[in-house]
Amino acid sequence: MSMAGNLRKVTGLGKVGGLRRVAQLARRQPRVDLSHPARSPLGSSVVNCVTYQDGVRVPACTDLVDAVKMVRKTGEGFVWLGLHEPTDREFAGIAELFDLHPLAVEDAVEAHQRPKLEHYGNTLFAVFKTVCYVEHERLTATSEVVNTGEIMVFVGEDFVITVRHGRHGSLGPLREELEAHPHQLSKGPAAVLHAIADHVVDDYLTVTDAVQADIDQVETDVFSEDGARLDPGRIYQMKRELLELKRAVVPLGRPVEDLATRPIKVVPPEIQAYFRDVLDHLIRAKEQISAFDELLNSILQAHLAQVTVAQNEDMRKITAWAAVIAVPTMVCGVYGMNFDHMPELHWRFGYPLVMTVMAVACLALYRGFRRIGWL
């Protein structure tokens, strides 16, 4: 039975006919990663399963159980099993085969976990939040900027199990990159864990650079001539998306620091040096996010101040025009009273004189308000 077939047996999936077809596909294309944004072409949660010895990929024609027995008997090599959104039933056989802790298995299946690092005997369980930037032509009050997913990693002395949740963050390109460097891959499962952590953190930096472009655009719009009319929903939406990114990046600091500094059985000292580089990149991402948060707060305050200034400007204009209109209104109100004896009421030039006085008074008020900037 092929390794793909044995995986189906372990996870208890599908029918025999579908298994043969999958096994044939695996034999024809042994180096193709079977990742998929939604579900694996294997018809199950299994994305790929490969055995490595001395950093070199062993042809995928070995029974999975036999492969695990072989690496444990010889003490050489390890098995890398990749899964995508497995169910309890699909993961049960794999958990039994690799002796995974039930609490870690539950977290891996349920997802929606906080980034963390946990020890269960000789097995290390790590949770990473993956992020990707959602392309959009223009930021609106409902634009999605950051999309998140999860990668759970089980690391033992002779195996690596990756469980991915979400429609992005495929590890196929990462697997191919590692296979192109057998020397690094020969360092064991810890090298895979480092590569995943480095890949995830590099994505953080890529996303923060893209988010910075959006924030710069919002800042430019706020301080433009029509900045007071900018929809504040764009700023709030940017802060919400930044909060989503912050939830993925900030909690990962402690786990990566532990991997870089604390002695861990499955992580040799030579690999810890690489984790220190990952930690440096993670700190940079955290600092950028903190700076973005402060900048958005400043942009929001500036926008609110602009709105207040614009409202005051409008109120000054309204007040000035009301004062101008008040002069003819007062004069017309006085001469609209029904008294028989009023000055100039029956004078021939009374009407032109009153109109002239009203026009001169309105013009004087208008020029005065223009001089002080109210109109």
Coordinates of C-alpha atoms in Angstrom, one line a residue:
M1 CA 0.0 0.0 0.0
S2 CA 1.3 3.5 -0.8
M3 CA 1.9 6.1 1.8
A4 CA -1.2 8.0 0.6
G5 CA -3.2 4.8 0.9
N6 CA -2.0 4.1 4.4
L7 CA -2.9 7.7 5.4
R8 CA -6.4 7.0 4.2
K9 CA -6.4 3.8 6.3
V10 CA -5.2 5.7 9.4
T11 CA -7.7 8.5 9.1
G12 CA -10.5 6.1 8.0
L13 CA -11.5 8.1 4.9
G14 CA -13.4 7.3 1.7
K15 CA -13.7 4.1 -0.3
V16 CA -11.1 1.8 -1.8
G17 CA -11.7 2.9 -5.4
G18 CA -11.0 6.6 -4.6
L19 CA -7.9 5.5 -2.7
R20 CA -6.4 3.7 -5.7
R21 CA -6.9 6.8 -7.8
V22 CA -5.2 9.0 -5.2
A23 CA -2.3 6.6 -4.9
Q24 CA -1.8 6.6 -8.7
L25 CA -1.8 10.4 -8.7
A26 CA 0.8 10.5 -5.9
R27 CA 3.1 8.1 -7.8
R28 CA 2.8 10.1 -11.0
Q29 CA 3.6 13.4 -9.3
P30 CA 5.7 12.7 -6.2
R31 CA 7.1 16.2 -5.9
V32 CA 3.8 18.2 -6.3
D33 CA 2.5 19.6 -3.1
L34 CA -1.2 18.8 -2.8
S35 CA -2.2 22.1 -1.0
H36 CA -5.5 23.6 -1.8
P37 CA -7.2 26.8 -0.6
A38 CA -10.1 24.8 0.7
R39 CA -9.6 21.0 0.8
S40 CA -6.9 18.7 -0.4
P41 CA -7.2 16.9 -3.7
L42 CA -6.7 13.7 -1.7
G43 CA -10.4 14.0 -0.8
S44 CA -9.5 14.4 2.9
S45 CA -7.6 16.6 5.2
V46 CA -4.2 15.1 4.2
V47 CA -2.2 17.5 2.1
N48 CA 1.1 15.7 1.9
C49 CA 3.2 13.2 3.7
V50 CA 7.0 12.7 3.1
T51 CA 9.9 11.0 4.7
Y52 CA 13.3 12.6 4.8
Q53 CA 16.6 11.0 5.5
D54 CA 19.8 13.1 5.6
G55 CA 17.7 16.0 4.3
V56 CA 16.7 14.1 1.2
R57 CA 13.2 13.3 0.3
V58 CA 12.5 9.5 0.2
P59 CA 10.2 8.5 -2.7
A60 CA 6.5 8.4 -1.5
C61 CA 6.1 4.6 -2.0
T62 CA 6.6 3.4 1.6
D63 CA 3.8 2.4 4.0
L64 CA 3.3 5.2 6.5
V65 CA 3.4 3.0 9.6
D66 CA 6.4 1.2 8.2
A67 CA 8.1 4.6 7.5
V68 CA 7.5 5.7 11.1
K69 CA 8.8 2.3 12.4
M70 CA 11.9 2.6 10.1
V71 CA 12.9 6.1 11.2
R72 CA 12.4 5.1 14.8
K73 CA 14.3 1.9 14.5
T74 CA 17.3 3.4 12.6
G75 CA 17.2 6.7 14.5
E76 CA 17.7 8.5 11.2
G77 CA 15.3 10.8 9.3
F78 CA 11.8 12.0 10.1
V79 CA 8.3 12.1 8.7
W80 CA 6.6 15.3 7.7
L81 CA 2.8 15.0 7.6
G82 CA 0.7 18.0 6.4
L83 CA -3.0 18.4 7.1
H84 CA -5.6 21.0 6.3
E85 CA -8.6 21.5 8.6
P86 CA -8.9 17.9 9.8
T87 CA -12.0 16.7 11.6
D88 CA -11.9 14.7 14.9
R89 CA -12.4 11.5 13.1
E90 CA -9.7 12.2 10.5
F91 CA -7.2 13.1 13.1
A92 CA -7.9 10.3 15.6
G93 CA -5.8 7.7 13.9
I94 CA -2.9 10.1 13.4
A95 CA -3.0 11.2 17.0
E96 CA -2.8 7.5 18.1
L97 CA 0.0 6.7 15.7
F98 CA 2.2 9.6 16.9
D99 CA 1.0 9.5 20.5
L100 CA -0.2 13.1 20.5
H101 CA -1.7 14.6 23.6
P102 CA -5.5 14.9 23.6
L103 CA -5.4 18.6 24.6
A104 CA -3.1 19.5 21.7
V105 CA -5.2 17.4 19.3
E106 CA -8.3 19.3 20.4
D107 CA -6.6 22.6 19.8
A108 CA -5.4 21.6 16.4
V109 CA -8.8 20.4 15.3
E110 CA -10.9 23.3 16.8
A111 CA -8.5 26.1 15.7
H112 CA -9.1 29.7 16.7
Q113 CA -6.2 29.5 19.1
R114 CA -3.9 32.1 20.4
P115 CA -0.3 31.9 19.3
K116 CA 1.5 29.7 21.9
L117 CA 4.1 27.1 22.6
E118 CA 3.4 24.1 24.7
H119 CA 5.3 21.0 25.8
Y120 CA 3.7 17.5 26.0
G121 CA 6.4 15.1 27.0
N122 CA 8.8 14.7 24.1
T123 CA 6.4 16.6 21.7
L124 CA 6.4 20.3 21.1
F125 CA 3.1 21.9 20.1
A126 CA 3.3 25.4 18.5
V127 CA 0.5 27.6 17.2
F128 CA 1.1 30.3 14.6
K129 CA -1.3 32.9 13.3
T130 CA -0.9 33.4 9.6
V131 CA -1.8 36.6 7.9
C132 CA -2.2 37.8 4.3
Y133 CA -3.0 41.2 2.8
V134 CA -6.3 41.5 1.0
E135 CA -5.9 43.5 -2.2
H136 CA -8.4 46.3 -2.8
E137 CA -8.5 49.3 -5.2
R138 CA -9.6 51.8 -2.5
L139 CA -10.0 51.6 1.3
T140 CA -13.6 52.0 2.4
A141 CA -15.5 51.6 5.6
T142 CA -16.1 47.9 4.9
S143 CA -12.8 47.0 3.1
E144 CA -11.1 43.8 4.4
V145 CA -7.4 44.5 4.7
V146 CA -6.0 41.6 6.7
N147 CA -7.1 38.0 6.5
T148 CA -5.9 35.5 9.1
G149 CA -5.4 31.8 9.4
E150 CA -3.6 29.3 11.6
I151 CA -0.8 26.8 11.4
M152 CA -0.4 24.2 14.2
V153 CA 2.9 22.3 14.4
F154 CA 3.6 19.1 16.3
V155 CA 7.3 18.5 16.6
G156 CA 8.8 15.3 17.9
E157 CA 12.2 13.7 17.6
D158 CA 11.3 11.9 14.4
F159 CA 8.2 13.6 13.0
V160 CA 6.6 17.0 12.1
I161 CA 2.8 17.3 11.7
T162 CA 1.5 20.6 10.4
V163 CA -2.2 21.4 10.6
R164 CA -3.3 24.4 8.6
H165 CA -6.6 26.4 9.0
G166 CA -7.7 29.1 6.6
R167 CA -7.7 29.7 2.8
H168 CA -4.1 30.9 2.6
G169 CA -0.7 30.1 4.1
S170 CA 0.1 27.0 2.0
L171 CA 3.4 25.3 3.0
G172 CA 4.0 23.8 -0.4
P173 CA 6.5 26.5 -1.6
L174 CA 8.2 26.3 1.8
R175 CA 8.6 22.5 1.5
E176 CA 10.1 22.9 -1.9
E177 CA 12.5 25.6 -0.6
L178 CA 13.6 23.3 2.2
E179 CA 14.1 20.4 -0.1
A180 CA 16.4 22.6 -2.2
H181 CA 18.7 22.9 0.9
P182 CA 19.2 19.4 2.2
H183 CA 21.9 20.5 4.6
Q184 CA 19.4 22.6 6.6
L185 CA 16.7 19.9 6.3
S186 CA 19.1 17.3 7.6
K187 CA 19.1 19.1 11.0
G188 CA 15.7 17.4 11.7
P189 CA 12.2 18.4 12.6
A190 CA 13.4 21.5 14.4
A191 CA 14.6 22.9 11.1
V192 CA 11.1 22.6 9.7
L193 CA 9.7 24.4 12.8
H194 CA 12.2 27.2 12.3
A195 CA 11.3 27.4 8.6
I196 CA 7.6 27.7 9.3
A197 CA 8.2 30.3 12.0
D198 CA 10.4 32.3 9.7
H199 CA 7.9 32.0 6.9
V200 CA 5.0 33.2 9.1
V201 CA 7.0 36.2 10.5
D202 CA 8.2 37.2 7.0
D203 CA 4.6 37.3 6.0
Y204 CA 3.9 39.7 8.9
L205 CA 6.5 42.1 7.6
T206 CA 5.1 41.9 4.1
V207 CA 1.6 42.7 5.4
T208 CA 2.8 45.5 7.5
D209 CA 4.5 47.1 4.5
A210 CA 1.2 46.9 2.6
V211 CA -0.8 48.2 5.5
Q212 CA 1.6 51.2 5.7
A213 CA 0.7 52.1 2.2
D214 CA -3.0 52.2 3.1
I215 CA -2.3 54.3 6.2
D216 CA -0.3 56.7 4.2
Q217 CA -3.2 57.1 1.7
V218 CA -5.6 57.7 4.6
E219 CA -3.2 60.3 6.1
T220 CA -2.9 62.0 2.7
D221 CA -6.7 62.2 2.3
V222 CA -7.2 63.5 5.8
F223 CA -4.8 66.4 5.3
S224 CA -6.1 67.3 1.8
E225 CA -8.4 70.2 1.1
D226 CA -11.5 68.1 1.6
G227 CA -10.1 66.2 4.5
A228 CA -12.9 67.3 6.8
R229 CA -15.4 65.5 4.5
L230 CA -13.5 62.2 4.7
D231 CA -15.6 59.3 5.9
P232 CA -14.3 58.5 9.4
G233 CA -15.4 54.9 8.9
R234 CA -12.3 54.4 6.8
I235 CA -10.0 55.2 9.7
Y236 CA -12.0 53.0 12.1
Q237 CA -11.9 50.1 9.6
M238 CA -8.2 50.5 9.4
K239 CA -7.9 50.4 13.1
R240 CA -10.1 47.2 13.3
E241 CA -7.9 45.5 10.7
L242 CA -4.8 46.6 12.5
L243 CA -6.2 45.1 15.7
E244 CA -6.6 41.8 13.8
L245 CA -3.0 41.9 12.7
K246 CA -1.9 42.8 16.3
R247 CA -3.7 39.8 17.7
A248 CA -1.7 37.6 15.4
V249 CA 1.7 39.2 15.9
V250 CA 2.0 40.3 19.5
P251 CA 1.2 37.0 21.4
L252 CA 3.8 35.2 19.3
G253 CA 6.7 37.1 21.0
R254 CA 6.9 34.9 24.1
P255 CA 6.8 31.5 22.2
V256 CA 9.5 32.6 19.7
E257 CA 11.6 34.0 22.6
D258 CA 11.4 30.6 24.4
L259 CA 12.4 28.9 21.2
A260 CA 15.4 31.2 20.9
T261 CA 16.6 31.2 24.5
R262 CA 15.2 28.3 26.5
P263 CA 16.7 24.8 26.3
I264 CA 14.1 22.6 24.6
K265 CA 14.8 18.9 24.0
V266 CA 13.6 18.8 20.3
V267 CA 15.2 22.1 19.4
P268 CA 19.1 21.7 19.3
P269 CA 21.2 24.8 20.1
E270 CA 22.3 25.2 16.5
I271 CA 18.6 25.8 15.5
Q272 CA 18.0 28.2 18.4
A273 CA 20.5 30.6 16.8
Y274 CA 18.1 30.7 13.8
F275 CA 15.2 31.5 16.0
R276 CA 17.0 34.5 17.4
D277 CA 16.9 35.9 13.8
V278 CA 13.1 35.2 13.6
L279 CA 12.7 37.0 17.0
D280 CA 14.4 40.1 15.6
H281 CA 12.1 40.2 12.6
L282 CA 9.1 39.6 14.9
I283 CA 10.1 42.5 17.1
R284 CA 10.4 44.7 14.1
A285 CA 6.8 43.7 13.0
K286 CA 5.5 44.5 16.5
E287 CA 7.2 47.9 16.6
Q288 CA 5.7 48.7 13.2
I289 CA 2.2 47.7 14.4
S290 CA 2.5 49.8 17.5
A291 CA 3.7 52.8 15.4
F292 CA 0.7 52.3 13.1
D293 CA -1.7 52.2 16.0
E294 CA -0.3 55.5 17.4
L295 CA -0.3 57.0 13.9
L296 CA -4.0 56.1 13.3
N297 CA -4.9 57.6 16.7
S298 CA -3.2 60.8 15.6
I299 CA -4.9 60.7 12.2
L300 CA -8.3 60.2 13.8
Q301 CA -7.7 63.1 16.3
A302 CA -6.6 65.3 13.4
H303 CA -9.6 64.4 11.4
L304 CA -12.0 65.1 14.3
A305 CA -10.2 68.5 14.9
Q306 CA -10.6 69.3 11.2
V307 CA -14.3 68.5 11.4
T308 CA -14.6 70.8 14.5
V309 CA -12.7 73.6 12.7
A310 CA -14.9 73.1 9.6
Q311 CA -18.1 73.3 11.7
N312 CA -16.8 76.5 13.4
E313 CA -16.0 77.9 10.0
D314 CA -19.5 77.2 8.9
M315 CA -21.0 78.7 12.0
R316 CA -19.0 81.9 11.5
K317 CA -20.3 82.2 8.0
I318 CA -23.8 81.6 9.0
T319 CA -23.5 84.2 11.8
A320 CA -22.0 86.7 9.5
W321 CA -24.7 86.4 6.9
A322 CA -27.3 86.5 9.6
A323 CA -25.8 89.8 10.8
V324 CA -25.9 91.2 7.2
I325 CA -29.5 90.2 6.7
A326 CA -30.5 91.5 10.1
V327 CA -30.0 95.2 9.0
P328 CA -32.7 95.2 6.2
T329 CA -34.9 93.0 8.3
M330 CA -34.8 95.5 11.2
V331 CA -35.4 98.5 8.9
C332 CA -38.3 96.8 7.1
G333 CA -39.7 95.7 10.4
V334 CA -39.7 99.3 11.7
Y335 CA -41.4 100.7 8.6
G336 CA -43.8 97.9 8.5
M337 CA -45.6 99.1 11.7
N338 CA -49.0 100.6 11.2
F339 CA -48.4 104.1 12.6
D340 CA -49.7 107.2 10.9
H341 CA -47.0 109.5 12.1
M342 CA -43.6 108.1 11.2
P343 CA -40.4 110.0 10.0
E344 CA -40.1 110.3 6.2
L345 CA -43.2 108.1 5.7
H346 CA -44.8 110.4 3.3
W347 CA -41.7 112.0 1.9
R348 CA -41.1 111.6 -1.8
F349 CA -37.4 110.5 -1.4
G350 CA -38.0 108.4 1.7
Y351 CA -38.0 105.0 -0.1
P352 CA -34.8 105.6 -2.1
L353 CA -33.1 106.9 1.1
V354 CA -34.0 103.8 3.1
M355 CA -32.9 101.4 0.4
T356 CA -29.6 103.3 0.1
V357 CA -29.0 103.1 3.9
M358 CA -29.8 99.4 3.9
A359 CA -27.5 98.7 1.0
V360 CA -24.6 100.7 2.5
A361 CA -25.0 99.1 5.9
C362 CA -25.1 95.6 4.4
L363 CA -22.0 96.3 2.2
A364 CA -20.1 97.7 5.2
L365 CA -20.9 94.6 7.3
Y366 CA -20.0 92.3 4.4
R367 CA -16.6 94.0 4.0
G368 CA -15.9 93.9 7.7
F369 CA -16.6 90.2 7.9
R370 CA -14.5 89.5 4.9
R371 CA -11.6 91.4 6.5
I372 CA -11.7 89.3 9.6
G373 CA -12.1 86.0 7.6
W374 CA -15.6 85.2 8.5
L375 CA -16.8 85.3 4.9

